[in-house]
mmCIF file of C-alpha atoms in Angstrom:
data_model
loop_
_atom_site.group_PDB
_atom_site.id
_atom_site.type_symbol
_atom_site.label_atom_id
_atom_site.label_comp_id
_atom_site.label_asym_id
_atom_site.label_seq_id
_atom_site.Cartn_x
_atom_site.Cartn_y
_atom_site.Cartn_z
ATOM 1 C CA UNK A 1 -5.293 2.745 33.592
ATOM 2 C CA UNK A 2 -6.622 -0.211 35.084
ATOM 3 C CA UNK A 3 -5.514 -3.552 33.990
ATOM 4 C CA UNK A 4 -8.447 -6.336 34.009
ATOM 5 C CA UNK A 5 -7.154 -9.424 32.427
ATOM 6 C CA UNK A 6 -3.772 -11.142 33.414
ATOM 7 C CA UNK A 7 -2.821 -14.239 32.052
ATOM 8 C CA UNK A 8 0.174 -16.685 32.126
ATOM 9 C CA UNK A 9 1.524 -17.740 28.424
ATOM 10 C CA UNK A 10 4.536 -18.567 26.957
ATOM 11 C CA UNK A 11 6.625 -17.687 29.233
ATOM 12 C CA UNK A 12 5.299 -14.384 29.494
ATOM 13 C CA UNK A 13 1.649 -12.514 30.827
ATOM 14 C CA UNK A 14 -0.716 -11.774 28.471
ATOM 15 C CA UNK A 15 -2.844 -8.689 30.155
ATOM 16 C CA UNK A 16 -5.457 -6.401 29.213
ATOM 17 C CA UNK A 17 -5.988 -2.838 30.446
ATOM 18 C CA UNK A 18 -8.495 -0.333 30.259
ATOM 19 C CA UNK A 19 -8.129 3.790 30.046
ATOM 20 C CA UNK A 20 -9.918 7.049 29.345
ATOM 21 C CA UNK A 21 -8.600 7.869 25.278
ATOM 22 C CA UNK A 22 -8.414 11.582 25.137
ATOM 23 C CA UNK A 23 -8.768 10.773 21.481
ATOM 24 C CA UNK A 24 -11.638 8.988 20.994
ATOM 25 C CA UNK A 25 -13.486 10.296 24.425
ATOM 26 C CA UNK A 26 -14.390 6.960 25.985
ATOM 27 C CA UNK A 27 -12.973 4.253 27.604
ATOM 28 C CA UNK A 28 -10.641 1.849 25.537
ATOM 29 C CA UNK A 29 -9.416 -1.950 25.617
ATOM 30 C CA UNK A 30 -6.576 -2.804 24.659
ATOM 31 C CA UNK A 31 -3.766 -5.981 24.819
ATOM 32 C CA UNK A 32 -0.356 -6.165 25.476
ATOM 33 C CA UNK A 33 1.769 -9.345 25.657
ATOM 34 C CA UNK A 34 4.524 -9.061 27.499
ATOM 35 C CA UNK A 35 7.376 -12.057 26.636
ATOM 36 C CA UNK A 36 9.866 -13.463 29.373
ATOM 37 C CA UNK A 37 12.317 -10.890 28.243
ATOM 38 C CA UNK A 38 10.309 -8.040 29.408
ATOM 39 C CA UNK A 39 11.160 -8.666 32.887
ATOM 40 C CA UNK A 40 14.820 -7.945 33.189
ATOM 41 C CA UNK A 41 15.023 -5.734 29.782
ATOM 42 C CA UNK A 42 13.426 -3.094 26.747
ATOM 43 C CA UNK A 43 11.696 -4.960 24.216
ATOM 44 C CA UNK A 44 10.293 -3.593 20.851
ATOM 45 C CA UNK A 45 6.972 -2.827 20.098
ATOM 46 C CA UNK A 46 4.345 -4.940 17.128
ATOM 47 C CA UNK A 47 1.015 -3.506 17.351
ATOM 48 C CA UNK A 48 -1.737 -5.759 16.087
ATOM 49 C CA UNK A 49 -4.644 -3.743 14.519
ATOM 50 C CA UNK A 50 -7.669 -6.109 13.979
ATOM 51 C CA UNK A 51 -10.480 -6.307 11.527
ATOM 52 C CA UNK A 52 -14.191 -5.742 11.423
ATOM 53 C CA UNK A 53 -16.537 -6.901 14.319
ATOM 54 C CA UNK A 54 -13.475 -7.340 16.045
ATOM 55 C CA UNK A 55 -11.916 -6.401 19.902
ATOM 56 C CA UNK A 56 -9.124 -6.650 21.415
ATOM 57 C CA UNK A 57 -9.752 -10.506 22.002
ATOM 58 C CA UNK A 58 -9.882 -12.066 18.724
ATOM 59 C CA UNK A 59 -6.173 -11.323 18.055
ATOM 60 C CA UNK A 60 -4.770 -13.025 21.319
ATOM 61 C CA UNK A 61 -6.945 -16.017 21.638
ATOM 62 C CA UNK A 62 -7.025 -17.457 18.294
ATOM 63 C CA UNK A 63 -3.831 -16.199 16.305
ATOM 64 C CA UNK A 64 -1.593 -17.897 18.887
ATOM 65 C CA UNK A 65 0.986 -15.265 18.202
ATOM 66 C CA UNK A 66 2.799 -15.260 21.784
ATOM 67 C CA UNK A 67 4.891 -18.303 21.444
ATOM 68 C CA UNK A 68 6.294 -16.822 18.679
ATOM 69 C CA UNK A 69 6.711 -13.251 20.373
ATOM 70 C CA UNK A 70 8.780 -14.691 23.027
ATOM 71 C CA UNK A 71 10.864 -16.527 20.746
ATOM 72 C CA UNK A 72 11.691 -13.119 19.226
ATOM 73 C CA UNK A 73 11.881 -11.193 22.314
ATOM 74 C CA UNK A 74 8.863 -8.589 20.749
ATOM 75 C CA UNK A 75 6.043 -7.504 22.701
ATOM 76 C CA UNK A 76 2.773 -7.627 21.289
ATOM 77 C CA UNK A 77 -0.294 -4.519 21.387
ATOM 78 C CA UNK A 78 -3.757 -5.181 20.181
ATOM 79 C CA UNK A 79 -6.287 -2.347 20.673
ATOM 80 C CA UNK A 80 -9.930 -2.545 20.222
ATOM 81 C CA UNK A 81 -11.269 -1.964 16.702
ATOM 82 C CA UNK A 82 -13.195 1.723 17.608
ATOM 83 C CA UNK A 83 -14.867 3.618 20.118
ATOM 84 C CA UNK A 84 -16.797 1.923 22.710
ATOM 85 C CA UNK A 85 -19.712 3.439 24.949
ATOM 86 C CA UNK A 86 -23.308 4.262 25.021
ATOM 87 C CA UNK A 87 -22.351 7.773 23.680
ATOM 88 C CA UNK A 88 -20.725 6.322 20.717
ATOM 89 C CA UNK A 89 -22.828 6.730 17.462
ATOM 90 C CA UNK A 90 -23.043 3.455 16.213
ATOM 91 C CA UNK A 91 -25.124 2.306 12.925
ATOM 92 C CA UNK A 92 -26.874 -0.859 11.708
ATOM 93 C CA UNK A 93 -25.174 -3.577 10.474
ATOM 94 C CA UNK A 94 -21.424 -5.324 10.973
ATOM 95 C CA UNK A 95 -19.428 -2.738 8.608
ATOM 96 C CA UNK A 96 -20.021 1.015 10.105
ATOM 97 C CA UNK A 97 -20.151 2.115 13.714
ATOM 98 C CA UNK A 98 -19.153 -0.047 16.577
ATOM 99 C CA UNK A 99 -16.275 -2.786 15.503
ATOM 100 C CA UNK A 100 -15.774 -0.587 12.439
ATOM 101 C CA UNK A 101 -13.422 2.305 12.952
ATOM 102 C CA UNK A 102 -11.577 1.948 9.880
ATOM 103 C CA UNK A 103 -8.514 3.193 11.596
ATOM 104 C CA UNK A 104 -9.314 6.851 10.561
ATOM 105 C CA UNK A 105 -9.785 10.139 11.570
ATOM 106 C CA UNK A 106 -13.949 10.847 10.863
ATOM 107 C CA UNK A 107 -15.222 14.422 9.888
ATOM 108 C CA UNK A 108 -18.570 14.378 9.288
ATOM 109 C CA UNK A 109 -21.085 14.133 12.600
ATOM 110 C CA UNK A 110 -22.280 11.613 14.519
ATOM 111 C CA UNK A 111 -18.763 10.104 14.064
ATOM 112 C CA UNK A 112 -16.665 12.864 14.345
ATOM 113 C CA UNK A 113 -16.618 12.781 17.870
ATOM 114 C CA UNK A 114 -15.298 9.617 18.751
ATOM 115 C CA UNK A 115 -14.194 8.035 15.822
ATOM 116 C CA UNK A 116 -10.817 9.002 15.684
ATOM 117 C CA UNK A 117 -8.994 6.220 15.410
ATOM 118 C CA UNK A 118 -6.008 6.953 13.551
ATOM 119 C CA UNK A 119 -4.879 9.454 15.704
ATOM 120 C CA UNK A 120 -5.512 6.657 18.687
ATOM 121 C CA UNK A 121 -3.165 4.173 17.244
ATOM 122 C CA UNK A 122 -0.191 6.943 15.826
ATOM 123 C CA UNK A 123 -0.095 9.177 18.800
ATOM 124 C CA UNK A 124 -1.903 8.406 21.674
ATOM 125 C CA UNK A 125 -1.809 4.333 22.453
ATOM 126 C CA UNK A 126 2.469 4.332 21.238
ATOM 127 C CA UNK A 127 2.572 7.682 24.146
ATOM 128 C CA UNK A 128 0.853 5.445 26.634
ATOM 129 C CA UNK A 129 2.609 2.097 25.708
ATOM 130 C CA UNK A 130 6.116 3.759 26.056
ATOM 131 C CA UNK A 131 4.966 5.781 29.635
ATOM 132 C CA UNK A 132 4.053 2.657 31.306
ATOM 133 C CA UNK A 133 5.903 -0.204 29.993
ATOM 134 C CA UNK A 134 9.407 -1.547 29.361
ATOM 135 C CA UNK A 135 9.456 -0.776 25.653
ATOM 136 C CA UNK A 136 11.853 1.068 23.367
ATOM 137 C CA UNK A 137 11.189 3.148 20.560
ATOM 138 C CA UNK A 138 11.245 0.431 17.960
ATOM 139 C CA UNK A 139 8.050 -0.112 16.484
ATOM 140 C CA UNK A 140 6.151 -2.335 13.745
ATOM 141 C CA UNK A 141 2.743 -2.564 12.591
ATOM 142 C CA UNK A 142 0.792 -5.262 11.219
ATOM 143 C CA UNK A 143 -3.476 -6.318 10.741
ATOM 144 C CA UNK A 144 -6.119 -8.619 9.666
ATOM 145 C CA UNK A 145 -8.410 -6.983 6.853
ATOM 146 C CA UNK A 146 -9.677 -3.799 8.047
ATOM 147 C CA UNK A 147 -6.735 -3.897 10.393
ATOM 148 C CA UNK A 148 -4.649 -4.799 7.595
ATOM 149 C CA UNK A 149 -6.056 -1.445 6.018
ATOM 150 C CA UNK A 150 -5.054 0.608 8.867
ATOM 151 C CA UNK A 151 -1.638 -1.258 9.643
ATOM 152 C CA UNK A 152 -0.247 -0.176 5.542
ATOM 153 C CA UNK A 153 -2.337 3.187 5.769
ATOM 154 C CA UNK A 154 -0.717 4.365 9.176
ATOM 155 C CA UNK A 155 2.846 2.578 8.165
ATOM 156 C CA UNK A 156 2.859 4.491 4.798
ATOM 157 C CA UNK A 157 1.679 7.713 6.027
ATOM 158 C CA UNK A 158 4.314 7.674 8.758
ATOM 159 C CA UNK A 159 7.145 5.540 7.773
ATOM 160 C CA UNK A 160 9.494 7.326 10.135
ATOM 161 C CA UNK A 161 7.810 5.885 13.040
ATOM 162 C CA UNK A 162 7.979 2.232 12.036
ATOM 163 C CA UNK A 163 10.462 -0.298 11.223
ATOM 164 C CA UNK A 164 8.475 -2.557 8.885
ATOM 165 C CA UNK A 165 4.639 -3.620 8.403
ATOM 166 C CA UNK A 166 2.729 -6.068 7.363
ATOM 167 C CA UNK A 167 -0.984 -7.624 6.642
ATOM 168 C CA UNK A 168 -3.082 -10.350 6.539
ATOM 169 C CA UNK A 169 -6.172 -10.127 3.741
ATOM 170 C CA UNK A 170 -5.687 -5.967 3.607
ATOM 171 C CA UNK A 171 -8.257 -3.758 2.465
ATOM 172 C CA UNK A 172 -6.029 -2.551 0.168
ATOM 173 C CA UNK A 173 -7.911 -0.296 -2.026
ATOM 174 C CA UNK A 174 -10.923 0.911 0.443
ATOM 175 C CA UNK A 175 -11.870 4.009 -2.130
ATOM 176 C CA UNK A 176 -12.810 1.030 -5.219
ATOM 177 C CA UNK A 177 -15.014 -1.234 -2.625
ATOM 178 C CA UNK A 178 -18.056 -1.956 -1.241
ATOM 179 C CA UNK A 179 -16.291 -1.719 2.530
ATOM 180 C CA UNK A 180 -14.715 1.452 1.881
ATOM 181 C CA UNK A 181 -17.089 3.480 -0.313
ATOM 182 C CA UNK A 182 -19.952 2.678 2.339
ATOM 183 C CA UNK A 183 -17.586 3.730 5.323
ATOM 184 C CA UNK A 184 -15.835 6.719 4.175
ATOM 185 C CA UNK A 185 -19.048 7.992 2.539
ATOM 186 C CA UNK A 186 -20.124 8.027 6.706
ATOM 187 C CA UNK A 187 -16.887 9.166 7.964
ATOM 188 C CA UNK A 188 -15.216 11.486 5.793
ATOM 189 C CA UNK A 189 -18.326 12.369 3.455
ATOM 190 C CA UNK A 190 -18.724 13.168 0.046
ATOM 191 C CA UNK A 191 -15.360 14.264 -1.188
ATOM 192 C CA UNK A 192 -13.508 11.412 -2.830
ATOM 193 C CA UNK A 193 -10.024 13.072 -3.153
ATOM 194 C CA UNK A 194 -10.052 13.649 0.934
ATOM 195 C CA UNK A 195 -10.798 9.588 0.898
ATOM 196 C CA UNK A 196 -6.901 8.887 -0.715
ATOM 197 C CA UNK A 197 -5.466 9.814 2.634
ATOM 198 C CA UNK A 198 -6.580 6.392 4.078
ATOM 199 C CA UNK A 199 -6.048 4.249 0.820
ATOM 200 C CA UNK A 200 -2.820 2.445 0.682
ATOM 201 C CA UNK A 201 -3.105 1.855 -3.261
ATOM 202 C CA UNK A 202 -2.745 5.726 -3.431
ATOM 203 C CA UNK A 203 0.130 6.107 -0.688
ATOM 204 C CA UNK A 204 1.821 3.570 -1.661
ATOM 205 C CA UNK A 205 3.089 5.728 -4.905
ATOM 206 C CA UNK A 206 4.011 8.386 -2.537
ATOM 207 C CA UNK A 207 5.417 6.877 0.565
ATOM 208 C CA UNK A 208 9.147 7.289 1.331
ATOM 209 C CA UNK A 209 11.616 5.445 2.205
ATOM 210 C CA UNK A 210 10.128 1.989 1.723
ATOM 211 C CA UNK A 211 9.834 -0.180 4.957
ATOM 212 C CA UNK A 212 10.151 -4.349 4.833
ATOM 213 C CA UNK A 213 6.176 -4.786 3.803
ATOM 214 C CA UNK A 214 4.387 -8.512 3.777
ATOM 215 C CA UNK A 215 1.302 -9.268 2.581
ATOM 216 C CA UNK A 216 -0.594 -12.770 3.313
ATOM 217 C CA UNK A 217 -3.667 -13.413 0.939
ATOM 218 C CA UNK A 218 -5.357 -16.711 0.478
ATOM 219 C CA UNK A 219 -6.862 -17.507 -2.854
ATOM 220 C CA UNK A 220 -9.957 -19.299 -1.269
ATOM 221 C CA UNK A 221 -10.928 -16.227 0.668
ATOM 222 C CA UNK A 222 -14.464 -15.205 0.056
ATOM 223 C CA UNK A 223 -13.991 -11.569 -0.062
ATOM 224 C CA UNK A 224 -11.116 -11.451 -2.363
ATOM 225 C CA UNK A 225 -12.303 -10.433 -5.503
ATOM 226 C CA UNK A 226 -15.564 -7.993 -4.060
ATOM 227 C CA UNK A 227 -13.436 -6.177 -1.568
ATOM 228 C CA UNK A 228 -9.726 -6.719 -1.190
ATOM 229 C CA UNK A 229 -8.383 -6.722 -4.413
ATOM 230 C CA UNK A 230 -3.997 -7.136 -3.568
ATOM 231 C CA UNK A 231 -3.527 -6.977 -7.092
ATOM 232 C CA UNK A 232 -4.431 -3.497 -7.100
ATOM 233 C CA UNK A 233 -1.903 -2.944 -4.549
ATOM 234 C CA UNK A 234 0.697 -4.964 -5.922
ATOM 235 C CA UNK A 235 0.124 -2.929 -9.610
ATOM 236 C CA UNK A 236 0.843 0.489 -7.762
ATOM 237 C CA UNK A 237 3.558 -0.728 -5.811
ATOM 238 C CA UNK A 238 5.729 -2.154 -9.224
ATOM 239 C CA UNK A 239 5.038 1.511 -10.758
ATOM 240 C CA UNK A 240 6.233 3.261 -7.772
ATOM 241 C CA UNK A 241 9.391 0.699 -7.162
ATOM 242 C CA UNK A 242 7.778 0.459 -3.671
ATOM 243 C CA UNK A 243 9.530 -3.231 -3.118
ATOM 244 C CA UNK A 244 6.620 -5.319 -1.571
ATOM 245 C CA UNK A 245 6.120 -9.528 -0.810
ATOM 246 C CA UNK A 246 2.729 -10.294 -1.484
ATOM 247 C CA UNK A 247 1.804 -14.140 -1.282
ATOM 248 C CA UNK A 248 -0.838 -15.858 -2.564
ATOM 249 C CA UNK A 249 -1.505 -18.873 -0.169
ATOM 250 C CA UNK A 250 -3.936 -21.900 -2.201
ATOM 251 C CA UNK A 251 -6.606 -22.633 -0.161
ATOM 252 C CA UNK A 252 -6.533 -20.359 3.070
ATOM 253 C CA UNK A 253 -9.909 -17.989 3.724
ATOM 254 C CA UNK A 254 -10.517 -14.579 5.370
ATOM 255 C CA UNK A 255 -10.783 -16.642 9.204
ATOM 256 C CA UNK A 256 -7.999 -17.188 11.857
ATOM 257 C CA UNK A 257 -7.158 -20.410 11.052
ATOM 258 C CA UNK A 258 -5.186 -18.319 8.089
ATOM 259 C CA UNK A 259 -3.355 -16.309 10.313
ATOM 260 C CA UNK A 260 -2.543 -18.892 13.266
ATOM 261 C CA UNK A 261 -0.583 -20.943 9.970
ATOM 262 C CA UNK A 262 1.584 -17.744 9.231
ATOM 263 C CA UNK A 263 1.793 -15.525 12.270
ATOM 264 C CA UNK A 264 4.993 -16.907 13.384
ATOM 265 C CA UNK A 265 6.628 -16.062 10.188
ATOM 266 C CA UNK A 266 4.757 -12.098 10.512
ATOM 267 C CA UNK A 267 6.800 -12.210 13.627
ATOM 268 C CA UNK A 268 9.903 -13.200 12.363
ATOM 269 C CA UNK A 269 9.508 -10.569 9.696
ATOM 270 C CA UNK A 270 9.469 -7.937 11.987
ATOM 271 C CA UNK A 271 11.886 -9.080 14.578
ATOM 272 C CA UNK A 272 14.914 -8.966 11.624
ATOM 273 C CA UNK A 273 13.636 -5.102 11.135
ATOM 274 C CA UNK A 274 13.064 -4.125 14.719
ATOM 275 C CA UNK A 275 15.943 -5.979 16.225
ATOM 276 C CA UNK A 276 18.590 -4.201 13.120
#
């Protein structure tokens, strides 16, 4: 592990590292912001799963999350959105391949042999994270759109592991949309039923016990209706008496400048749950 950004902020160091994922079979990125507390005690864990086209950067440059981290003594892990390499398969266009993991575990070839980016972010980056730095076992999960996705997918399928989890503009519903059908189809192939496994609409009716879950959607965001879709969500949810806050913010889009308005109060969210 070799650690290639370190940065000054809040207090605290913001630093990036690189290492060889046994996972995925290539090197990885990924974040870690380490508050002022860090450095004389064992601070809980929010990992920070980001959306499509994105790395590791977008997430700590523009979201100005760690002001709000070392207010609430939580550290902060962003990993890269997939594999990474010239022996990664990658495909044409912004939503497969490259910047487009989709926070699951591929099956079908060329992906199949890196792509495995749910077991990355459940198993292998939490291992690492609590080897190496001053961390205890309390975790939470949040994302931005795809991220979003895989922060409810990997929180519902494992609820044990986390304390709460939350999600800026989720693909909520990736088996009904555009996003999902095109990416699955790739990853996971033909067989629609295997698909449910990585849709939160369907987990949600299964998961147990509940975990503190927010949602942040703005009503101006241009994807909304095509390939998001909360209500869906929201409609499972009530059936299954899976509690859930989803809020409908007027006039906020799919960009950053959404989440720098409400990350402080994402934070706060999961501070109350990791610190209880």
């Amino acid at each position: 592990m070799e650690r290639i950004e370190h940065r000054a902020v809040s207090g605290g160091w913001q630093d990036v590292y690189r290492h060889t994922s046994t996972a995925l079979g290539c090197e990885m990125n990924f974040a870690i912001y380490l508050p002022p507390q860090a450095a004389t005690q064992r601070l809980p864990v929010l990992y920070w799963l980001s959306g499509l086209t994105c790395t590791e950067q977008n997430f700590i440059t523009k979201a100005g999350a760690q002001r709000y981290a070392a207010e609430h003594g939580v550290i902060l892990v962003a990993p890269d959105t997939s594999p990474r390499g010239d022996a990664v398969a990658d495909a044409e266009g912004y939503d497969l391949g490259k910047g487009a993991g989709f926070y699951v575990n591929a099956t079908r070839q060329p992906w199949a042999a890196h792509y495995r980016m749910y077991d990355y972010i459940v198993q292998e980056l939490p291992a690492l994270i609590e080897a190496k730095f001053p961390v205890t076992d309390a975790r939470a999960i949040s994302g931005h759109s795809m991220g979003g996705h895989g922060a409810l997918v990997i929180a519902l399928r494992n609820p044990q592991r986390y304390r709460s989890v939350s999600a800026f503009s989720p693909i909520v519903a990736p088996t009904q949309v555009p996003w999902g059908d095109k990416a699955f189809s790739a990853y996971l192939g033909p067989d629609r039923d295997a698909w449910k496994a990585y849709d939160a609409t369907e987990l949600v009716q299964t998961s147990a016990p509940p975990l503190p879950l927010l949602i942040d959607q703005g009503d101006a965001d241009e994807f909304l209706d095509a390939q998001l879709r909360p209500q869906l969500f929201a409609q499972a949810a009530e059936q299954a008496g899976y509690p859930i806050t989803l809020r409908m913010q007027p006039g906020y889009d799919h960009s950053y400048y959404f989440m720098a308005s409400f990350i402080g109060e994402h934070i706060a969210h999961h501070a109350r749950a990791l610190k209880a």
